[in-house]
Amino acid sequence: MWTRNLVEEAVRPKWKAADHRTKLPLCTNSTPRPGLISYTFGSKTLRCPAANRPLEKVGIGPFRWEERVLLRASGYHGRHEEASPVRPRIVTVVRPCGKHNLRKISLLLNRRAVQTFELLMADVSEALGFPCWHSGRVRRLFSPAGQEIHSLSDFFRSGNAFLAFGISRPSISDVQATLQELYPDSPGYCDNLLRLWERILRPKAAKTDSGFHDDVPQDESSLNVALKLVTNQPPANNLQSFQAQVRQNDRGRRERQKGEWDNREDKRANQSQTKEEKSIDKKKEPVYCQSCRGAGPPIPPIVNKKSTKLEKPNHENKAQDNRMKNSSQIKKTEAVNLKNNPNPLQNKVSILGPQAEIPREQDMPKVEMVEQKDLWEELPPDGMQVSLEEIHRCYDIGSVVGDGNFAVVYECRVRGFTQTFAMKVVDKAKLHGRGHMIQNEIALLRSLAHSRLVRLLRSHHTDKHVYLLMELVAGGDLFDAIAKYGKFSEPCAARMIQDISQALEYIHNKSIAHRDIKPENLLVQWHSNGNINLKLADFGLAMVVTEPVFTVCGTPTYVAPEILAETGYGVAVDVWAMGVILFVLLSGFPPFRSPERNQEELFHLIQKGEVHFLSPYWDHISEGAKVLVRALLEVNPTVRLTASQTLQNSWLVHAVAQSDHEEAKNSSNINKKGTIQEHRKHGEWENQPKPDKTAEIDQVTQIDRNTENITDKYRETNMDQKNMQSLERPSQVKEISKNGHLLKATVLVQKAPE
Ligand SMILES: Nc1ncnc2c1ncn2[C@@H]1O[C@H](COP(=O)(O)OP(=O)(O)OP(=O)(O)O)[C@@H](O)[C@H]1O
């Protein structure tokens, strides 16, 4: 049945283009020639080599004959050599999703229709039922033999079967089930492959450096995950398995250094919460509302000093003791700070170090400085090459809080201390000769200090990874917020634009252009009154601009026209991107869109710079907001507003004042209502009408997470586009069920090459 569907789908576009819904009868005929079986579909006949097994049971991998036959029959064959990586072919992808659950899809792919590897991954993920915003989306593809697929050429040169995984580390049983699904009739072959996988998944590779990470729950949106972090509900399972890996690698070390976090997690894992803990957890329960929790550090866990102390050998006990003392000192200071200063983040800032390395500016929040020499003395010096063991010795790396093209960002603690930081782990292998980007990011971040920028505290590197210890901004990124809420009220959008403008004003005054301003790089800080602030992150593309720059880079949706025109650009490109963000915040979709995701068309629209305020989405939005959008999306960079001018824009000033007013009102509402949940109902986010999903908006795909920068790709894309114009985008997702598993047959329908 399964194969029959593949056959049908492969054949239908060519033979039955007129009526896709007609079911094609499948029947086997007598063998016309020795070694061939013929299959009939309606009036058409397919001839296949007579294998020992009937067509329905033919698998992929070791027995691949059916593919050639299908392609020949489907009419794609003539143009391509069988061995050519550009020939269209059917591939099967299986993704394990939780216990005893597999998803399987088959895709008919044409190399020339797939523009980028990122798009291919997005399409595969979507076909498997994980859209690009989903935390369980496909992040990694492997061949059955365990080789990771990194590029389109890898993909098209590999076989016809792939294993897909999210960010979590697959278990050997997942892999086994997946291989069995791929090769149900070849247990011996599966066993051989499994042996290869066992080597890959051995404990040594199970450290952070393996590139696998513990996943966030797949049924939750990233924002919910962020919410969990904010509410200080430690993701026990994730942490546990991470710690299990560390334990496997170095048991002795764990015995000595097992910190309070471990104790807490282990306790949770054993489900033996003491009454005391339960009551504490209960107390924390109301703190479910991220908006009311604020972005401050999670409530410090209870320190079980006794147990930690008992386990330690002499000299290390001392160091640990010092740290423990220090940590309780910090907690005391935190408590005092919390009393004096209601903004928990500011308290957190006060306890971040090393103070000497971060230049402080007038505009940094004025906070009480706490001596924390011990913490920083325990850590390897900034910028130093260290071993992976050293990283694990110093840092307790927890669950994933975000990821990008090059890096995964984890929640992290310095062992023995309670504060939570973010650890950005950059995979050097993914940089592909762009190592200077990360060097650049580190150098620039070290020189910057502003409340609207994410702070870098330490950097280390191992052979394979770069580790950046940063301030944790626990509310997720703006992209997640937009994906969740659709759009925002004018006061709320104005506040966010004010934050971005402040960050830009600061870096532009230092002649630094960020060059990759987009929602994914703006981190969200929640406040107890329901408002949010943004912090700018990811300085990978930032540079000091002293004269016009010509490098084409950025992210398509947000790229400024002067970058595309290659006439030389400066810091004004960031203001353009801010204009795009303002448009998105107010309407829920970007100002320049190509329904076909055709970059050439998109770039053409950007260069034209015509902004249309589509009805009904913009009908209720004030003229002042539209004026600002137009002034930011001004094609001529010399006429475009600057960040400082944006801060003085009358609509912005007025809307921010209104936001302050609403904030005060909300605060009094909270006081009156008492509970955080009630407050949420009154938050301005939820009062917002979400954009209707009309055909027009659907067509333009509201806003995509931009995983792809256009560095070096612009020219390539321009060339490729010409070849691609005649090809259509993927369509069709078909669900079939087999052996209780959900199967999805996705067919990328393309015009056959002429
Ligand atoms: N300090 C932080 N605190 C919390 N989350 C963070 C922090 N820094 C980054 N993140 C999260 O991690 C994600 C990836 O981080 P970042 O953008 O720095 O990675 P990248 O690989 O350099 O990205 P890109 O693909 O844009 O080059 C961000 O979108 C954000 O959600």
PDB file of N, CA and C in Angstrom, residues 337-388:
ATOM      1  N   ASN A 337      18.844  43.627  47.708  1.00  0.00           N
ATOM      2  CA  ASN A 337      18.596  44.335  46.446  1.00  0.00           C
ATOM      3  C   ASN A 337      17.130  44.300  46.080  1.00  0.00           C
ATOM      4  N   LEU A 338      16.561  43.105  46.241  1.00  0.00           N
ATOM      5  CA  LEU A 338      15.160  42.961  45.872  1.00  0.00           C
ATOM      6  C   LEU A 338      14.284  43.911  46.665  1.00  0.00           C
ATOM      7  N   LYS A 339      14.678  44.098  47.938  1.00  0.00           N
ATOM      8  CA  LYS A 339      13.916  45.014  48.771  1.00  0.00           C
ATOM      9  C   LYS A 339      14.031  46.432  48.227  1.00  0.00           C
ATOM     10  N   ASN A 340      15.314  46.789  47.932  1.00  0.00           N
ATOM     11  CA  ASN A 340      15.557  48.168  47.514  1.00  0.00           C
ATOM     12  C   ASN A 340      15.134  48.447  46.098  1.00  0.00           C
ATOM     13  N   ASN A 341      15.190  47.422  45.304  1.00  0.00           N
ATOM     14  CA  ASN A 341      14.979  47.636  43.894  1.00  0.00           C
ATOM     15  C   ASN A 341      14.001  46.609  43.352  1.00  0.00           C
ATOM     16  N   PRO A 342      12.832  47.040  42.950  1.00  0.00           N
ATOM     17  CA  PRO A 342      11.818  46.081  42.543  1.00  0.00           C
ATOM     18  C   PRO A 342      12.128  45.392  41.214  1.00  0.00           C
ATOM     19  N   ASN A 343      13.074  45.898  40.449  1.00  0.00           N
ATOM     20  CA  ASN A 343      13.364  45.264  39.158  1.00  0.00           C
ATOM     21  C   ASN A 343      14.397  44.160  39.355  1.00  0.00           C
ATOM     22  N   PRO A 344      13.965  42.906  39.282  1.00  0.00           N
ATOM     23  CA  PRO A 344      14.874  41.817  39.589  1.00  0.00           C
ATOM     24  C   PRO A 344      16.051  41.748  38.630  1.00  0.00           C
ATOM     25  N   LEU A 345      15.857  42.179  37.392  1.00  0.00           N
ATOM     26  CA  LEU A 345      16.973  42.088  36.437  1.00  0.00           C
ATOM     27  C   LEU A 345      18.124  42.947  36.886  1.00  0.00           C
ATOM     28  N   GLN A 346      17.774  44.116  37.425  1.00  0.00           N
ATOM     29  CA  GLN A 346      18.839  45.000  37.862  1.00  0.00           C
ATOM     30  C   GLN A 346      19.636  44.332  38.966  1.00  0.00           C
ATOM     31  N   ASN A 347      18.935  43.590  39.795  1.00  0.00           N
ATOM     32  CA  ASN A 347      19.666  42.882  40.839  1.00  0.00           C
ATOM     33  C   ASN A 347      20.582  41.864  40.221  1.00  0.00           C
ATOM     34  N   LYS A 348      20.047  41.227  39.171  1.00  0.00           N
ATOM     35  CA  LYS A 348      20.866  40.214  38.526  1.00  0.00           C
ATOM     36  C   LYS A 348      22.095  40.862  37.922  1.00  0.00           C
ATOM     37  N   VAL A 349      21.898  42.008  37.281  1.00  0.00           N
ATOM     38  CA  VAL A 349      23.026  42.691  36.659  1.00  0.00           C
ATOM     39  C   VAL A 349      24.090  42.973  37.696  1.00  0.00           C
ATOM     40  N   SER A 350      23.627  43.318  38.902  1.00  0.00           N
ATOM     41  CA  SER A 350      24.594  43.685  39.921  1.00  0.00           C
ATOM     42  C   SER A 350      25.498  42.540  40.301  1.00  0.00           C
ATOM     43  N   ILE A 351      25.029  41.327  40.103  1.00  0.00           N
ATOM     44  CA  ILE A 351      25.859  40.223  40.541  1.00  0.00           C
ATOM     45  C   ILE A 351      26.573  39.553  39.378  1.00  0.00           C
ATOM     46  N   LEU A 352      26.493  40.140  38.231  1.00  0.00           N
ATOM     47  CA  LEU A 352      27.242  39.602  37.110  1.00  0.00           C
ATOM     48  C   LEU A 352      28.640  40.165  37.143  1.00  0.00           C
ATOM     49  N   GLY A 353      29.563  39.404  36.731  1.00  0.00           N
ATOM     50  CA  GLY A 353      30.926  39.895  36.675  1.00  0.00           C
ATOM     51  C   GLY A 353      31.540  39.449  35.382  1.00  0.00           C
ATOM     52  N   PRO A 354      32.814  39.505  35.136  1.00  0.00           N
ATOM     53  CA  PRO A 354      33.724  40.227  36.010  1.00  0.00           C
ATOM     54  C   PRO A 354      33.643  41.709  35.720  1.00  0.00           C
ATOM     55  N   GLN A 355      33.457  42.471  36.764  1.00  0.00           N
ATOM     56  CA  GLN A 355      33.188  43.886  36.566  1.00  0.00           C
ATOM     57  C   GLN A 355      34.324  44.598  35.847  1.00  0.00           C
ATOM     58  N   ALA A 356      35.548  44.158  36.115  1.00  0.00           N
ATOM     59  CA  ALA A 356      36.680  44.876  35.549  1.00  0.00           C
ATOM     60  C   ALA A 356      36.679  44.812  34.031  1.00  0.00           C
ATOM     61  N   GLU A 357      36.159  43.705  33.494  1.00  0.00           N
ATOM     62  CA  GLU A 357      36.265  43.523  32.058  1.00  0.00           C
ATOM     63  C   GLU A 357      35.194  44.257  31.265  1.00  0.00           C
ATOM     64  N   ILE A 358      34.115  44.568  31.906  1.00  0.00           N
ATOM     65  CA  ILE A 358      33.015  45.198  31.187  1.00  0.00           C
ATOM     66  C   ILE A 358      33.029  46.691  31.480  1.00  0.00           C
ATOM     67  N   PRO A 359      33.333  47.494  30.477  1.00  0.00           N
ATOM     68  CA  PRO A 359      33.324  48.918  30.728  1.00  0.00           C
ATOM     69  C   PRO A 359      31.919  49.381  31.063  1.00  0.00           C
ATOM     70  N   ARG A 360      31.800  50.191  32.075  1.00  0.00           N
ATOM     71  CA  ARG A 360      30.471  50.651  32.469  1.00  0.00           C
ATOM     72  C   ARG A 360      30.223  52.039  31.915  1.00  0.00           C
ATOM     73  N   GLU A 361      29.020  52.247  31.499  1.00  0.00           N
ATOM     74  CA  GLU A 361      28.683  53.536  30.906  1.00  0.00           C
ATOM     75  C   GLU A 361      27.678  54.233  31.816  1.00  0.00           C
ATOM     76  N   GLN A 362      27.516  55.495  31.534  1.00  0.00           N
ATOM     77  CA  GLN A 362      26.572  56.281  32.321  1.00  0.00           C
ATOM     78  C   GLN A 362      25.167  55.669  32.271  1.00  0.00           C
ATOM     79  N   ASP A 363      24.869  55.148  31.082  1.00  0.00           N
ATOM     80  CA  ASP A 363      23.491  54.707  30.883  1.00  0.00           C
ATOM     81  C   ASP A 363      23.216  53.302  31.426  1.00  0.00           C
ATOM     82  N   MET A 364      24.222  52.664  31.997  1.00  0.00           N
ATOM     83  CA  MET A 364      23.959  51.349  32.586  1.00  0.00           C
ATOM     84  C   MET A 364      23.107  51.535  33.839  1.00  0.00           C
ATOM     85  N   PRO A 365      22.279  50.567  34.141  1.00  0.00           N
ATOM     86  CA  PRO A 365      21.467  50.714  35.342  1.00  0.00           C
ATOM     87  C   PRO A 365      22.359  50.861  36.565  1.00  0.00           C
ATOM     88  N   LYS A 366      21.988  51.793  37.418  1.00  0.00           N
ATOM     89  CA  LYS A 366      22.812  52.016  38.606  1.00  0.00           C
ATOM     90  C   LYS A 366      22.473  50.927  39.623  1.00  0.00           C
ATOM     91  N   VAL A 367      23.413  50.058  39.865  1.00  0.00           N
ATOM     92  CA  VAL A 367      23.138  48.940  40.758  1.00  0.00           C
ATOM     93  C   VAL A 367      24.276  48.763  41.728  1.00  0.00           C
ATOM     94  N   GLU A 368      23.923  48.153  42.803  1.00  0.00           N
ATOM     95  CA  GLU A 368      24.928  47.928  43.830  1.00  0.00           C
ATOM     96  C   GLU A 368      25.910  46.849  43.350  1.00  0.00           C
ATOM     97  N   MET A 369      27.182  47.141  43.425  1.00  0.00           N
ATOM     98  CA  MET A 369      28.167  46.181  42.966  1.00  0.00           C
ATOM     99  C   MET A 369      28.510  45.223  44.112  1.00  0.00           C
ATOM    100  N   VAL A 370      28.594  43.990  43.783  1.00  0.00           N
ATOM    101  CA  VAL A 370      28.898  43.005  44.807  1.00  0.00           C
ATOM    102  C   VAL A 370      30.243  42.370  44.493  1.00  0.00           C
ATOM    103  N   GLU A 371      31.098  42.311  45.479  1.00  0.00           N
ATOM    104  CA  GLU A 371      32.406  41.668  45.309  1.00  0.00           C
ATOM    105  C   GLU A 371      32.190  40.179  45.091  1.00  0.00           C
ATOM    106  N   GLN A 372      32.617  39.676  43.991  1.00  0.00           N
ATOM    107  CA  GLN A 372      32.428  38.254  43.751  1.00  0.00           C
ATOM    108  C   GLN A 372      33.684  37.659  43.199  1.00  0.00           C
ATOM    109  N   LYS A 373      34.776  38.076  43.736  1.00  0.00           N
ATOM    110  CA  LYS A 373      36.045  37.659  43.158  1.00  0.00           C
ATOM    111  C   LYS A 373      36.126  36.155  43.009  1.00  0.00           C
ATOM    112  N   ASP A 374      35.653  35.445  44.027  1.00  0.00           N
ATOM    113  CA  ASP A 374      35.830  34.007  44.022  1.00  0.00           C
ATOM    114  C   ASP A 374      35.229  33.354  42.796  1.00  0.00           C
ATOM    115  N   LEU A 375      34.002  33.813  42.474  1.00  0.00           N
ATOM    116  CA  LEU A 375      33.314  33.225  41.336  1.00  0.00           C
ATOM    117  C   LEU A 375      34.181  33.316  40.085  1.00  0.00           C
ATOM    118  N   TRP A 376      34.672  34.502  39.828  1.00  0.00           N
ATOM    119  CA  TRP A 376      35.418  34.695  38.585  1.00  0.00           C
ATOM    120  C   TRP A 376      36.812  34.118  38.655  1.00  0.00           C
ATOM    121  N   GLU A 377      37.347  34.028  39.884  1.00  0.00           N
ATOM    122  CA  GLU A 377      38.664  33.417  40.008  1.00  0.00           C
ATOM    123  C   GLU A 377      38.602  31.918  39.736  1.00  0.00           C
ATOM    124  N   GLU A 378      37.451  31.327  40.044  1.00  0.00           N
ATOM    125  CA  GLU A 378      37.307  29.896  39.808  1.00  0.00           C
ATOM    126  C   GLU A 378      37.260  29.563  38.319  1.00  0.00           C
ATOM    127  N   LEU A 379      36.853  30.537  37.540  1.00  0.00           N
ATOM    128  CA  LEU A 379      36.652  30.270  36.115  1.00  0.00           C
ATOM    129  C   LEU A 379      37.945  30.462  35.333  1.00  0.00           C
ATOM    130  N   PRO A 380      38.072  29.759  34.205  1.00  0.00           N
ATOM    131  CA  PRO A 380      39.258  29.981  33.373  1.00  0.00           C
ATOM    132  C   PRO A 380      39.253  31.430  32.884  1.00  0.00           C
ATOM    133  N   PRO A 381      40.442  32.011  32.665  1.00  0.00           N
ATOM    134  CA  PRO A 381      40.484  33.404  32.216  1.00  0.00           C
ATOM    135  C   PRO A 381      39.709  33.610  30.915  1.00  0.00           C
ATOM    136  N   ASP A 382      39.242  34.815  30.763  1.00  0.00           N
ATOM    137  CA  ASP A 382      38.441  35.156  29.589  1.00  0.00           C
ATOM    138  C   ASP A 382      39.249  34.943  28.304  1.00  0.00           C
ATOM    139  N   GLY A 383      38.599  34.389  27.310  1.00  0.00           N
ATOM    140  CA  GLY A 383      39.222  34.228  25.999  1.00  0.00           C
ATOM    141  C   GLY A 383      40.169  33.060  25.896  1.00  0.00           C
ATOM    142  N   MET A 384      40.244  32.254  26.943  1.00  0.00           N
ATOM    143  CA  MET A 384      41.259  31.205  26.973  1.00  0.00           C
ATOM    144  C   MET A 384      40.781  29.910  26.309  1.00  0.00           C
ATOM    145  N   GLN A 385      41.726  29.194  25.692  1.00  0.00           N
ATOM    146  CA  GLN A 385      41.403  27.850  25.179  1.00  0.00           C
ATOM    147  C   GLN A 385      41.353  26.901  26.368  1.00  0.00           C
ATOM    148  N   VAL A 386      40.284  26.123  26.462  1.00  0.00           N
ATOM    149  CA  VAL A 386      40.130  25.188  27.583  1.00  0.00           C
ATOM    150  C   VAL A 386      39.704  23.830  27.042  1.00  0.00           C
ATOM    151  N   SER A 387      39.745  22.831  27.914  1.00  0.00           N
ATOM    152  CA  SER A 387      39.266  21.509  27.492  1.00  0.00           C
ATOM    153  C   SER A 387      37.769  21.429  27.809  1.00  0.00           C
ATOM    154  N   LEU A 388      37.142  20.455  27.203  1.00  0.00           N
ATOM    155  CA  LEU A 388      35.713  20.265  27.451  1.00  0.00           C
ATOM    156  C   LEU A 388      35.468  19.922  28.930  1.00  0.00           C
TER     157      LEU A 388
END
